[in-house]
XYZ file of C-alpha atoms in Angstrom:
724
model
C -10.605 -42.793 -138.953
C -14.740 -42.421 -137.631
C -14.063 -46.667 -137.282
C -11.453 -46.780 -135.805
C -11.917 -45.290 -132.974
C -15.293 -46.272 -132.364
C -13.779 -50.300 -132.769
C -11.740 -48.608 -129.998
C -14.204 -47.489 -127.846
C -16.085 -50.621 -128.012
C -13.338 -52.741 -126.738
C -12.814 -50.383 -124.318
C -15.858 -50.407 -123.295
C -16.500 -53.732 -122.912
C -13.075 -54.352 -121.248
C -13.839 -52.096 -118.656
C -17.803 -53.964 -118.301
C -15.774 -56.944 -117.983
C -14.101 -55.936 -115.698
C -16.566 -53.823 -113.323
C -18.589 -57.111 -113.259
C -16.353 -58.012 -110.419
C -17.455 -56.313 -107.523
C -13.506 -55.581 -105.997
C -11.769 -54.809 -109.361
C -14.280 -52.485 -110.690
C -14.196 -49.991 -107.760
C -10.784 -50.307 -107.907
C -10.130 -49.774 -111.487
C -13.528 -46.842 -111.409
C -10.970 -44.838 -108.266
C -7.567 -45.618 -110.052
C -9.676 -43.702 -113.620
C -10.754 -40.701 -111.897
C -8.387 -39.854 -110.007
C -5.610 -40.114 -112.721
C -8.279 -38.333 -115.108
C -8.078 -35.230 -111.769
C -3.854 -35.510 -110.912
C -3.325 -34.245 -114.368
C -5.879 -31.467 -114.202
C -4.737 -31.025 -111.520
C -1.359 -30.697 -112.333
C -1.812 -28.722 -115.993
C -4.366 -26.292 -114.075
C -1.748 -25.454 -110.732
C 1.703 -25.527 -112.820
C 1.114 -21.198 -112.831
C 2.588 -18.691 -110.093
C 0.075 -18.357 -107.435
C -2.056 -15.387 -108.692
C -5.473 -14.688 -108.733
C -5.805 -17.103 -112.422
C -4.794 -20.215 -109.564
C -7.113 -18.948 -107.137
C -9.643 -19.745 -109.883
C -8.266 -22.153 -111.681
C -8.285 -24.227 -107.787
C -12.155 -23.330 -107.809
C -12.477 -24.636 -110.912
C -10.855 -28.416 -109.768
C -12.398 -28.884 -107.241
C -15.356 -28.586 -108.600
C -14.643 -30.798 -111.328
C -13.119 -32.960 -108.624
C -16.807 -33.177 -106.573
C -18.516 -33.522 -110.015
C -16.014 -36.530 -110.535
C -16.430 -37.742 -107.307
C -20.070 -38.055 -107.690
C -20.089 -39.701 -110.441
C -16.983 -43.126 -108.720
C -19.984 -42.661 -106.186
C -22.506 -43.703 -107.913
C -20.443 -45.969 -109.809
C -19.795 -47.562 -106.361
C -22.926 -47.374 -105.095
C -23.723 -49.540 -108.057
C -21.026 -52.165 -107.845
C -22.498 -52.547 -103.960
C -25.770 -51.111 -104.009
C -27.541 -50.394 -100.575
C -30.271 -52.784 -100.590
C -32.058 -55.463 -102.601
C -35.217 -54.491 -103.756
C -37.087 -51.531 -103.738
C -37.181 -50.174 -99.660
C -40.379 -47.984 -100.146
C -43.305 -50.536 -100.397
C -40.146 -53.385 -97.987
C -41.773 -54.355 -94.941
C -38.693 -55.069 -93.497
C -37.435 -51.799 -92.401
C -36.180 -53.482 -89.340
C -33.265 -54.686 -91.655
C -32.639 -51.574 -93.539
C -32.902 -49.185 -89.969
C -29.568 -51.655 -88.623
C -27.957 -52.147 -91.928
C -28.010 -48.306 -92.216
C -27.127 -47.581 -88.683
C -24.452 -50.107 -88.457
C -22.543 -48.562 -91.775
C -23.317 -44.827 -91.187
C -20.978 -44.846 -87.390
C -18.594 -47.093 -88.847
C -18.524 -44.665 -92.010
C -18.110 -41.542 -89.312
C -15.230 -43.447 -87.422
C -13.253 -44.135 -91.401
C -13.925 -40.310 -92.431
C -12.088 -39.656 -89.413
C -9.573 -41.603 -90.094
C -8.995 -40.106 -93.436
C -8.964 -36.610 -92.494
C -6.908 -37.060 -89.326
C -4.155 -39.856 -91.015
C -4.090 -38.706 -94.433
C -4.023 -35.148 -94.740
C -1.445 -35.097 -92.306
C 0.569 -37.691 -94.686
C -0.296 -35.883 -98.049
C 1.633 -32.299 -98.402
C 0.392 -30.136 -101.797
C 2.319 -27.150 -103.126
C 2.684 -26.094 -106.417
C 6.418 -28.549 -106.731
C 3.963 -31.682 -105.386
C 4.949 -34.852 -107.404
C 2.451 -36.323 -109.241
C 2.110 -39.237 -106.959
C 0.808 -37.097 -104.397
C -1.202 -35.566 -106.040
C -2.323 -38.916 -107.009
C -3.192 -40.766 -103.925
C -5.327 -36.884 -102.754
C -6.859 -37.144 -106.054
C -8.445 -41.062 -104.462
C -8.330 -40.046 -102.007
C -11.069 -37.534 -101.616
C -13.490 -39.323 -104.723
C -13.424 -41.780 -101.635
C -14.614 -40.140 -99.267
C -16.896 -38.074 -101.494
C -18.090 -42.284 -102.096
C -18.414 -42.412 -98.397
C -20.019 -39.603 -97.952
C -22.583 -40.135 -100.282
C -22.857 -43.623 -99.464
C -24.025 -41.804 -96.210
C -26.611 -39.905 -97.774
C -28.237 -42.674 -99.501
C -28.549 -44.366 -96.823
C -30.515 -41.893 -95.049
C -32.675 -40.885 -98.058
C -33.547 -44.798 -98.582
C -34.618 -44.339 -93.609
C -36.650 -41.203 -95.246
C -38.400 -42.715 -97.981
C -39.894 -46.100 -95.581
C -43.206 -44.823 -95.956
C -42.744 -42.471 -97.727
C -45.254 -39.213 -98.453
C -45.170 -36.434 -101.671
C -44.482 -33.825 -98.277
C -40.822 -35.801 -98.479
C -40.353 -36.233 -101.777
C -40.350 -32.506 -102.289
C -37.896 -31.405 -99.408
C -35.683 -34.217 -100.358
C -35.465 -32.493 -104.267
C -34.791 -28.725 -102.063
C -32.934 -30.353 -99.640
C -29.925 -31.561 -102.559
C -30.573 -28.814 -103.995
C -29.476 -26.563 -100.768
C -26.255 -29.415 -100.467
C -24.249 -28.337 -103.591
C -25.234 -24.598 -102.551
C -23.628 -25.600 -99.520
C -20.370 -27.598 -101.113
C -20.249 -24.867 -103.357
C -20.356 -22.025 -101.259
C -17.048 -23.820 -98.641
C -15.043 -24.220 -101.437
C -15.052 -20.980 -103.198
C -14.959 -19.321 -99.417
C -12.182 -21.669 -98.508
C -10.535 -20.827 -102.351
C -10.662 -17.403 -101.794
C -10.382 -16.935 -98.381
C -13.090 -15.059 -97.760
C -15.445 -15.622 -94.229
C -18.100 -17.200 -94.793
C -19.714 -18.129 -91.276
C -22.425 -17.114 -91.346
C -24.266 -17.394 -94.429
C -23.955 -21.045 -93.636
C -24.445 -20.601 -90.512
C -28.774 -19.506 -91.707
C -27.916 -21.749 -94.640
C -27.327 -24.560 -92.076
C -30.200 -24.288 -89.668
C -32.587 -24.188 -93.004
C -31.472 -27.472 -93.439
C -31.792 -29.450 -89.896
C -35.216 -27.369 -90.205
C -36.271 -29.210 -93.575
C -34.548 -32.427 -92.225
C -36.458 -32.379 -89.513
C -40.080 -31.881 -90.718
C -38.053 -34.217 -93.453
C -38.178 -37.289 -91.271
C -40.886 -35.846 -88.527
C -43.111 -38.987 -89.612
C -41.374 -42.161 -89.201
C -44.325 -44.667 -88.865
C -42.193 -48.320 -89.524
C -41.128 -47.455 -85.824
C -44.067 -48.448 -84.803
C -44.190 -51.929 -86.115
C -41.345 -52.797 -84.153
C -41.072 -55.455 -82.169
C -39.722 -54.206 -78.344
C -36.366 -56.187 -78.441
C -36.284 -53.814 -81.974
C -37.012 -50.769 -80.591
C -34.093 -51.987 -78.101
C -31.614 -52.815 -80.771
C -32.736 -49.796 -82.392
C -32.113 -47.274 -80.270
C -28.926 -48.919 -79.595
C -27.938 -48.482 -82.818
C -29.201 -44.722 -82.671
C -27.925 -43.272 -80.022
C -23.880 -44.380 -81.312
C -24.073 -43.444 -84.251
C -25.881 -39.964 -82.111
C -22.789 -39.835 -80.191
C -19.561 -41.009 -82.935
C -21.905 -38.463 -85.640
C -21.436 -35.004 -82.885
C -18.560 -36.296 -81.237
C -16.900 -36.114 -85.002
C -18.812 -32.988 -85.687
C -17.314 -31.191 -81.797
C -13.480 -32.568 -82.919
C -13.651 -30.622 -86.409
C -14.955 -27.574 -85.360
C -12.283 -27.643 -82.576
C -8.702 -29.204 -84.041
C -7.660 -26.394 -86.572
C -5.060 -29.232 -88.099
C -7.651 -32.319 -88.362
C -9.982 -29.114 -90.347
C -6.963 -27.884 -92.501
C -5.441 -31.920 -93.076
C -9.150 -32.565 -94.823
C -9.443 -29.338 -96.501
C -5.641 -30.384 -98.269
C -7.652 -33.407 -99.231
C -10.355 -31.842 -101.242
C -11.393 -28.087 -100.062
C -13.911 -27.939 -97.789
C -13.801 -31.002 -97.278
C -14.161 -30.063 -94.121
C -17.237 -28.389 -93.754
C -18.680 -31.609 -95.967
C -17.986 -33.529 -93.303
C -19.757 -31.990 -91.148
C -22.475 -31.108 -92.767
C -23.030 -35.057 -93.706
C -22.635 -35.897 -89.812
C -24.936 -33.289 -88.159
C -27.199 -34.851 -90.685
C -27.000 -37.958 -89.661
C -26.961 -36.596 -85.943
C -30.438 -34.936 -86.180
C -32.020 -37.647 -87.689
C -31.417 -40.197 -85.111
C -31.182 -38.312 -82.334
C -35.198 -38.240 -83.478
C -34.824 -41.645 -83.862
C -33.679 -41.894 -80.078
C -35.865 -39.235 -79.567
C -39.175 -41.328 -80.634
C -37.865 -44.759 -79.600
C -37.774 -43.593 -75.840
C -41.049 -41.809 -76.041
C -42.288 -45.444 -77.463
C -40.996 -47.646 -75.500
C -43.320 -47.742 -73.124
C -46.051 -49.156 -75.515
C -43.924 -51.532 -76.977
C -45.833 -54.781 -75.075
C -48.924 -53.488 -76.525
C -47.010 -53.068 -80.052
C -45.762 -56.228 -79.873
C -49.555 -57.981 -78.280
C -51.108 -56.369 -81.104
C -48.692 -57.576 -83.576
C -48.161 -61.621 -82.713
C -52.310 -61.313 -82.990
C -52.253 -59.922 -86.014
C -49.417 -63.420 -87.370
C -51.502 -65.612 -85.297
C -55.059 -64.535 -86.933
C -52.505 -64.852 -90.761
C -50.424 -67.926 -89.373
C -54.441 -69.116 -89.365
C -56.741 -67.472 -91.625
C -53.066 -69.507 -93.413
C -53.771 -72.813 -91.799
C -57.459 -73.080 -92.292
C -56.560 -72.492 -95.792
C -53.829 -75.209 -95.669
C -54.602 -78.354 -93.314
C -57.313 -80.016 -93.695
C -56.944 -83.281 -91.553
C -58.796 -82.391 -88.669
C -56.442 -84.308 -85.943
C -53.812 -82.288 -87.125
C -55.704 -79.035 -87.094
C -56.948 -79.306 -83.818
C -53.159 -79.761 -82.328
C -52.048 -76.429 -83.814
C -54.966 -74.204 -82.721
C -54.399 -74.977 -79.459
C -51.037 -74.074 -79.537
C -52.034 -71.128 -81.464
C -54.500 -70.587 -78.160
C -51.372 -71.396 -75.726
C -49.038 -68.691 -77.140
C -51.735 -65.783 -78.318
C -52.824 -65.546 -74.185
C -50.272 -66.998 -72.717
C -51.912 -70.166 -71.012
C -49.845 -73.122 -69.718
C -52.814 -75.183 -70.997
C -54.772 -75.787 -73.591
C -57.735 -78.293 -75.016
C -60.678 -78.148 -77.564
C -63.662 -80.205 -76.848
C -66.541 -80.973 -79.673
C -69.809 -81.642 -79.858
C -70.654 -84.180 -82.442
C -73.087 -86.866 -82.768
C -71.453 -88.069 -86.489
C -68.079 -87.804 -85.935
C -69.006 -89.781 -81.846
C -72.090 -91.450 -81.941
C -73.557 -89.590 -79.086
C -74.453 -85.880 -78.531
C -72.176 -85.225 -75.947
C -68.795 -82.978 -75.879
C -65.300 -85.248 -76.451
C -62.176 -84.591 -75.903
C -60.690 -83.541 -79.517
C -57.561 -81.897 -78.983
C -54.657 -81.272 -75.244
C -51.964 -79.687 -74.812
C -49.561 -79.149 -71.853
C -52.954 -80.872 -69.747
C -52.786 -84.781 -69.045
C -56.383 -86.733 -68.830
C -56.172 -87.470 -65.046
C -55.781 -83.304 -64.286
C -58.810 -83.015 -67.115
C -60.704 -86.034 -65.402
C -59.614 -83.696 -61.674
C -61.016 -80.654 -63.459
C -64.403 -82.259 -65.064
C -65.025 -84.546 -61.803
C -68.849 -85.050 -60.548
C -69.439 -82.749 -63.709
C -68.372 -79.718 -62.218
C -66.833 -77.902 -65.059
C -70.158 -78.979 -67.891
C -72.295 -77.987 -65.597
C -71.250 -74.515 -65.783
C -71.566 -74.060 -69.095
C -75.149 -75.652 -68.918
C -75.741 -72.514 -67.549
C -74.799 -70.856 -69.824
C -77.601 -70.413 -73.425
C -76.789 -73.180 -75.437
C -76.883 -69.765 -78.611
C -74.683 -67.293 -76.557
C -71.452 -66.876 -77.807
C -69.394 -64.858 -75.016
C -66.859 -66.602 -73.648
C -66.360 -67.341 -69.863
C -63.757 -65.987 -67.838
C -63.111 -67.526 -64.494
C -59.628 -65.368 -62.699
C -59.302 -67.044 -59.537
C -61.117 -71.018 -59.161
C -60.224 -70.224 -55.182
C -63.200 -67.249 -55.136
C -65.415 -69.022 -57.439
C -68.126 -71.182 -55.491
C -69.140 -73.752 -57.815
C -65.462 -75.707 -57.825
C -64.824 -75.382 -53.918
C -64.469 -78.764 -53.858
C -62.479 -79.436 -56.922
C -59.882 -76.423 -56.278
C -57.315 -78.417 -54.276
C -56.781 -80.934 -56.570
C -56.749 -77.918 -59.260
C -54.541 -75.333 -57.212
C -50.941 -76.893 -59.267
C -52.052 -76.821 -63.063
C -54.914 -73.973 -63.546
C -55.965 -71.410 -61.361
C -57.313 -69.099 -63.909
C -59.441 -70.207 -66.849
C -60.865 -68.546 -70.182
C -63.610 -71.316 -71.932
C -64.983 -69.343 -75.384
C -67.743 -70.958 -77.542
C -67.220 -72.023 -80.744
C -69.975 -71.399 -82.405
C -71.680 -72.559 -86.492
C -74.492 -70.919 -88.176
C -76.093 -70.321 -84.517
C -75.555 -73.768 -82.807
C -72.383 -74.314 -80.519
C -70.699 -77.196 -81.768
C -67.768 -77.077 -78.823
C -65.474 -75.240 -76.749
C -62.225 -73.427 -76.800
C -60.627 -73.637 -73.198
C -57.237 -71.555 -71.968
C -55.827 -72.008 -67.900
C -53.096 -70.561 -66.123
C -51.664 -71.976 -63.404
C -52.001 -68.966 -61.489
C -54.289 -66.016 -60.235
C -55.567 -63.184 -62.749
C -53.211 -63.846 -65.481
C -55.352 -63.329 -68.468
C -55.767 -60.585 -69.498
C -59.362 -58.440 -71.366
C -57.390 -58.394 -74.870
C -57.346 -62.127 -74.677
C -60.734 -62.736 -74.068
C -61.493 -60.817 -76.996
C -58.742 -62.588 -79.175
C -59.536 -65.706 -78.413
C -63.268 -64.879 -78.906
C -61.472 -63.906 -81.566
C -59.856 -66.638 -82.707
C -63.469 -68.367 -81.927
C -65.007 -67.633 -85.361
C -62.357 -68.397 -87.230
C -61.431 -71.677 -85.743
C -65.491 -73.222 -85.745
C -64.633 -72.080 -89.568
C -61.236 -74.125 -89.521
C -63.113 -77.886 -87.877
C -66.047 -77.259 -90.519
C -63.640 -76.539 -93.534
C -62.156 -79.726 -92.504
C -64.605 -81.768 -91.716
C -66.444 -81.079 -94.944
C -63.040 -81.750 -96.404
C -62.827 -85.323 -94.862
C -66.302 -85.803 -95.865
C -65.645 -85.351 -99.731
C -62.985 -87.534 -99.517
C -64.515 -90.364 -98.064
C -67.462 -89.858 -99.749
C -65.203 -89.812 -102.937
C -63.343 -93.071 -101.529
C -66.148 -94.630 -101.390
C -67.612 -93.377 -104.646
C -63.490 -95.120 -106.237
C -64.860 -98.377 -103.735
C -67.802 -98.623 -105.624
C -66.759 -98.077 -109.150
C -63.888 -100.662 -108.427
C -66.838 -102.973 -106.541
C -68.848 -102.094 -110.131
C -65.861 -103.397 -111.876
C -65.424 -106.454 -110.398
C -69.535 -107.199 -110.333
C -69.037 -106.930 -114.115
C -66.590 -109.492 -114.395
C -68.194 -111.724 -112.982
C -70.663 -111.646 -115.443
C -70.350 -113.819 -118.377
C -68.192 -111.937 -120.844
C -70.353 -113.660 -124.083
C -72.760 -116.542 -124.424
C -72.194 -119.420 -124.960
C -73.151 -120.067 -128.827
C -75.783 -123.401 -129.576
C -77.054 -124.560 -132.547
C -80.643 -123.786 -132.380
C -80.896 -121.215 -130.364
C -79.139 -117.490 -130.673
C -78.829 -115.824 -127.004
C -78.490 -111.981 -125.801
C -78.417 -110.193 -122.319
C -78.002 -106.776 -121.302
C -78.138 -105.643 -117.574
C -77.350 -102.239 -116.275
C -77.654 -101.297 -112.218
C -79.725 -98.795 -110.865
C -76.709 -98.124 -108.641
C -72.872 -98.265 -108.576
C -73.781 -102.010 -107.968
C -77.012 -104.203 -107.858
C -78.408 -107.058 -106.971
C -78.811 -108.543 -110.991
C -77.221 -111.424 -112.177
C -76.884 -113.171 -115.323
C -74.695 -116.345 -116.199
C -74.719 -119.592 -118.322
C -74.125 -122.576 -116.789
C -73.735 -126.540 -118.576
C -75.821 -129.099 -116.528
C -74.714 -132.999 -115.847
C -75.919 -133.674 -119.268
C -74.181 -131.171 -121.057
C -77.072 -129.205 -121.936
C -76.959 -125.233 -121.863
C -78.922 -123.976 -118.999
C -79.188 -119.947 -118.438
C -79.530 -118.342 -115.678
C -80.826 -114.720 -114.303
C -82.111 -113.635 -110.716
C -83.123 -110.836 -108.849
C -81.535 -109.878 -105.304
C -84.264 -108.733 -102.932
C -82.675 -104.805 -102.515
C -79.948 -102.828 -103.961
C -76.846 -101.743 -103.899
C -73.918 -103.400 -102.076
C -75.640 -105.569 -99.647
C -77.529 -106.997 -102.914
C -73.982 -107.258 -105.011
C -71.963 -109.597 -102.263
C -75.608 -111.975 -102.660
C -75.758 -111.962 -106.016
C -71.846 -112.921 -106.471
C -72.590 -115.540 -103.626
C -75.296 -117.312 -105.809
C -72.724 -116.903 -109.161
C -70.030 -118.869 -106.680
C -73.677 -122.014 -105.621
C -74.537 -121.808 -108.939
C -71.129 -122.764 -110.871
C -70.003 -124.832 -107.930
C -73.236 -127.446 -108.163
C -74.390 -126.836 -111.774
C -72.336 -130.131 -112.981
C -74.136 -132.054 -110.138
C -78.520 -130.971 -111.568
C -79.704 -132.665 -113.632
C -82.595 -130.113 -114.974
C -83.257 -126.504 -114.066
C -85.792 -128.305 -110.885
C -82.098 -129.689 -109.532
C -80.201 -127.054 -110.485
C -82.622 -124.623 -107.926
C -83.610 -127.075 -105.084
C -79.736 -127.296 -104.742
C -78.585 -123.374 -104.905
C -81.600 -123.190 -102.134
C -80.571 -125.887 -99.905
C -76.985 -123.667 -100.431
C -78.275 -120.851 -99.860
C -80.790 -121.000 -97.133
C -79.765 -119.617 -93.837
C -77.173 -117.497 -95.563
C -78.422 -114.743 -96.498
C -80.040 -112.252 -93.834
C -83.460 -111.995 -92.189
C -86.146 -110.878 -94.582
C -83.773 -110.615 -97.414
C -84.266 -113.885 -100.904
C -83.131 -114.058 -104.514
C -85.521 -114.624 -106.850
C -84.470 -117.321 -110.233
C -85.150 -118.159 -113.570
C -83.718 -120.796 -115.469
C -83.324 -122.057 -119.049
C -82.101 -125.102 -120.119
C -81.687 -125.232 -124.314
C -82.403 -128.761 -125.455
C -80.674 -128.914 -128.756
C -81.656 -132.069 -129.057
C -85.577 -131.664 -128.529
C -85.404 -127.984 -129.643
C -87.745 -127.506 -126.202
C -87.509 -124.855 -123.986
C -86.954 -126.382 -119.730
C -87.892 -123.493 -117.480
C -88.615 -123.454 -113.996
C -89.654 -120.011 -111.521
C -88.476 -119.427 -108.073
C -89.918 -116.492 -106.965
C -89.287 -114.608 -110.052
C -91.279 -112.379 -112.964
C -93.097 -114.226 -115.322
C -90.932 -115.302 -119.254
C -92.660 -113.829 -121.949
C -92.872 -116.864 -124.440
C -93.585 -116.090 -128.028
C -94.642 -118.745 -130.113
C -96.331 -119.804 -133.867
C -99.717 -120.467 -133.135
C -101.220 -121.166 -137.007
C -98.935 -119.124 -138.153
C -99.920 -116.443 -135.943
C -97.374 -115.004 -133.291
C -99.256 -115.630 -129.956
C -97.110 -113.949 -126.700
C -97.935 -115.607 -123.232
C -96.683 -114.837 -120.138
C -95.509 -118.320 -118.025
C -95.633 -118.863 -114.211
C -94.730 -121.812 -113.062
C -95.161 -122.341 -109.340
C -92.271 -121.954 -106.984
C -90.720 -119.501 -104.367
C -87.881 -117.241 -103.908
C -84.660 -118.780 -102.993
C -84.040 -118.795 -98.558
C -87.628 -117.967 -97.697
C -88.416 -121.373 -97.248
C -87.478 -124.736 -95.974
C -85.913 -127.702 -98.962
C -88.963 -129.635 -98.080
C -91.984 -127.308 -98.823
C -89.643 -125.617 -101.484
C -88.799 -128.815 -103.489
C -92.272 -129.459 -103.388
C -93.460 -126.418 -104.489
C -91.367 -125.642 -107.495
C -92.913 -126.839 -110.658
C -91.142 -127.399 -113.822
C -92.009 -127.201 -118.056
C -91.219 -127.706 -120.947
C -91.872 -125.716 -124.197
C -90.877 -126.973 -127.940
C -90.401 -123.329 -130.344
C -89.878 -123.582 -133.766
C -87.543 -121.544 -135.591
C -88.327 -117.836 -135.972
C -89.798 -118.682 -131.573
C -88.743 -116.302 -129.261
C -87.937 -115.330 -124.907
C -87.486 -113.212 -123.161
C -86.871 -113.623 -119.333
C -86.184 -110.554 -117.461
C -85.599 -108.655 -113.813
C -88.912 -106.583 -112.352
C -86.858 -103.637 -113.048
C -88.239 -103.877 -116.790
C -91.703 -103.867 -116.224
C -91.597 -101.922 -112.944
C -90.020 -99.498 -114.349
C -91.819 -96.012 -114.153
C -91.888 -92.616 -116.415
C -91.663 -88.774 -114.564
C -96.076 -89.701 -114.172
C -94.807 -92.459 -111.761
C -96.574 -94.495 -114.204
C -95.387 -98.338 -114.416
C -93.946 -99.600 -118.087
C -95.956 -103.369 -117.218
C -95.675 -106.408 -119.297
C -98.516 -104.777 -122.286
C -94.986 -103.010 -124.564
C -93.334 -106.249 -123.815
C -95.901 -108.433 -125.359
C -96.089 -105.791 -128.428
C -92.956 -105.440 -128.857
C -92.211 -109.624 -128.980
C -95.832 -109.907 -131.149
C -95.732 -107.550 -133.963
C -91.965 -107.340 -134.976
C -89.960 -110.224 -136.857
C -86.276 -109.989 -135.412
C -83.392 -112.330 -136.673
C -81.238 -111.711 -133.983
C -81.508 -112.462 -130.078
C -79.535 -108.788 -130.230
C -82.746 -106.821 -131.828
C -85.860 -108.463 -128.852
C -82.986 -106.877 -126.103
C -82.317 -104.260 -128.170
C -86.372 -102.762 -129.318
C -86.751 -103.718 -125.732
C -84.300 -101.152 -123.824
C -85.006 -98.722 -125.967
C -89.072 -98.552 -125.189
C -88.013 -98.790 -121.945
C -86.060 -96.029 -122.284
C -88.252 -94.211 -123.940
C -91.018 -94.729 -121.556
C -89.252 -93.517 -117.971
C -87.128 -90.594 -120.338
C -87.103 -87.639 -117.441
C -87.607 -90.292 -114.207
C -83.942 -91.877 -112.276
C -83.689 -95.392 -112.878
C -85.009 -97.095 -109.605
C -84.407 -100.866 -109.908
C -81.936 -102.650 -111.611
C -82.377 -104.324 -115.598
C -81.643 -107.024 -116.670
C -82.657 -108.910 -119.707
C -82.287 -112.853 -121.129
C -83.444 -112.783 -125.117
C -83.249 -116.159 -126.229
C -84.710 -116.560 -130.359
C -85.247 -120.128 -132.138
C -82.832 -120.594 -135.634
C -84.056 -124.192 -136.318
C -87.602 -126.148 -136.315
């Protein structure tokens, strides 16, 4: 049996939940259910003759009716919440106030209509039928729900910025209010006069209510327009509520009709209306007192909003041009200027320390030229100390002797002017100007506000500059990395396979890109020729010349008969194409497989390290064939001075050609690596492959210069003879 009841209860509960999910149907269902419940109770208790027991029954059912109506009011409020957010933490009391005011005076009219119209239709006596009793109970539930909603709105309005005292008074008020309702109900049923008691209690409620709502700080946050709107709502709600109280008190028919709906309902409505009247009278009084200062409040609100917006702009806008346009608009809005502009002193940006107009609003270039005519405005500003951050205000230009010569031309667009320096780290970086076409247009608060703005504007401008510099550096870095990748592609991916020789190479630029170059080309007779070059300088310029060297070398190599001829042709092609003072050192080594010889020509490059066996003992010599650097002298002198040498090699002999980044590599004590370690590496070790020789040299240089920054590009080509 219990399981059946539980299942039935769950089924009904689920059905009610699904039905009440729709707000309108849920409210109708709740009203109908509780009205039917009270109708059954009324029919049962009121069936007896008029007697003392009958009066007690009416009192009990009336109290039950109020309790059930309160439950319904809770359901009504949950289905139709008065607000979506907690009003105590709400930052928009204006919206809450408007909604509450409209509901309060609209529901007052509804309460009056319920008592005046419905009460006259439904007559209660012992012979009333169930339908009329049901309708009466439904109306009583709706009326109590509306009154409860009124108290909820009042509770929300009072709860904004609430304090501990407000919370205690609200609890006391709820207890007293329930007591008043019960006294009114039993007084109406038992027929005794409770006017004296009610007068005392209502006076106490009024005092408590006034104390509770005495602090209304949220009204001060209303703008001038919002205060006028709130005053209209308050006056209307006060008038309707007070009129409803007077009408019920003076019209016995209306009072009787309301009490027919629910015993003591007339007094309940009067209490609600009285409290509403007290509240909105207090609100109206506060608004009237606050109206004279509304303009000041609006200004302060505007200042706070502007500063907040500027702070947000500083953190979000990093485009300097856009930032300056936003700032000029804000300057115009916050102080009511007709025009505004900003000039900046940025030598890095403009190439000159002279200030330039960076942004302007509602003022043409021609009008600015009039103000700056003959340097008058700049001379006025120059009188101010460079480190002075005080604003300059000219309230009437026609009274300023300095502007006497330009005032006739500016009278139509500028008669008062504010100039505020932009300071950063005690240094002036620019000036903010705000002008008005009327005299005495600005107030002291405008100057103070612009001065406060100037600090934030300076920070915003500096942040934008730093961000742009950061972007520029990042873009430059990306371009350099791209150039590095492109330069790496210019170097050979693999060196040629020559039967009599093993070849290896290594290259490391000091910066992202460098001026070192190595390659392998084929001469006219098909001989492999290794080229290593070093462009004077480092960085982008050297990298461009390195690329140009590669192009020329590839172009002239097929027509060259020897390393000397190759270098002569390269010099003839590049002479006059390099900047004055720039040059390239190059070494070319041809690998003659047939004769097991190295043919070497050197154009001003570092010495070539050659290791050969002499009586079975490795001997290293530094070769410096004669020759000028590429693009230093004319072809006649270059060709005459250039020397070409040949050396026979046998298996195990080796050769190293390198750029000066190797021998000039420095350590933390600024000592250079030199040539001796190179000779030692070549003479004290035997290598099976050229890459081990190159690798050992790279390792020794890195070990020597550990802790020091690489100063110059490093490039090495190692050649190992593998066949006698």
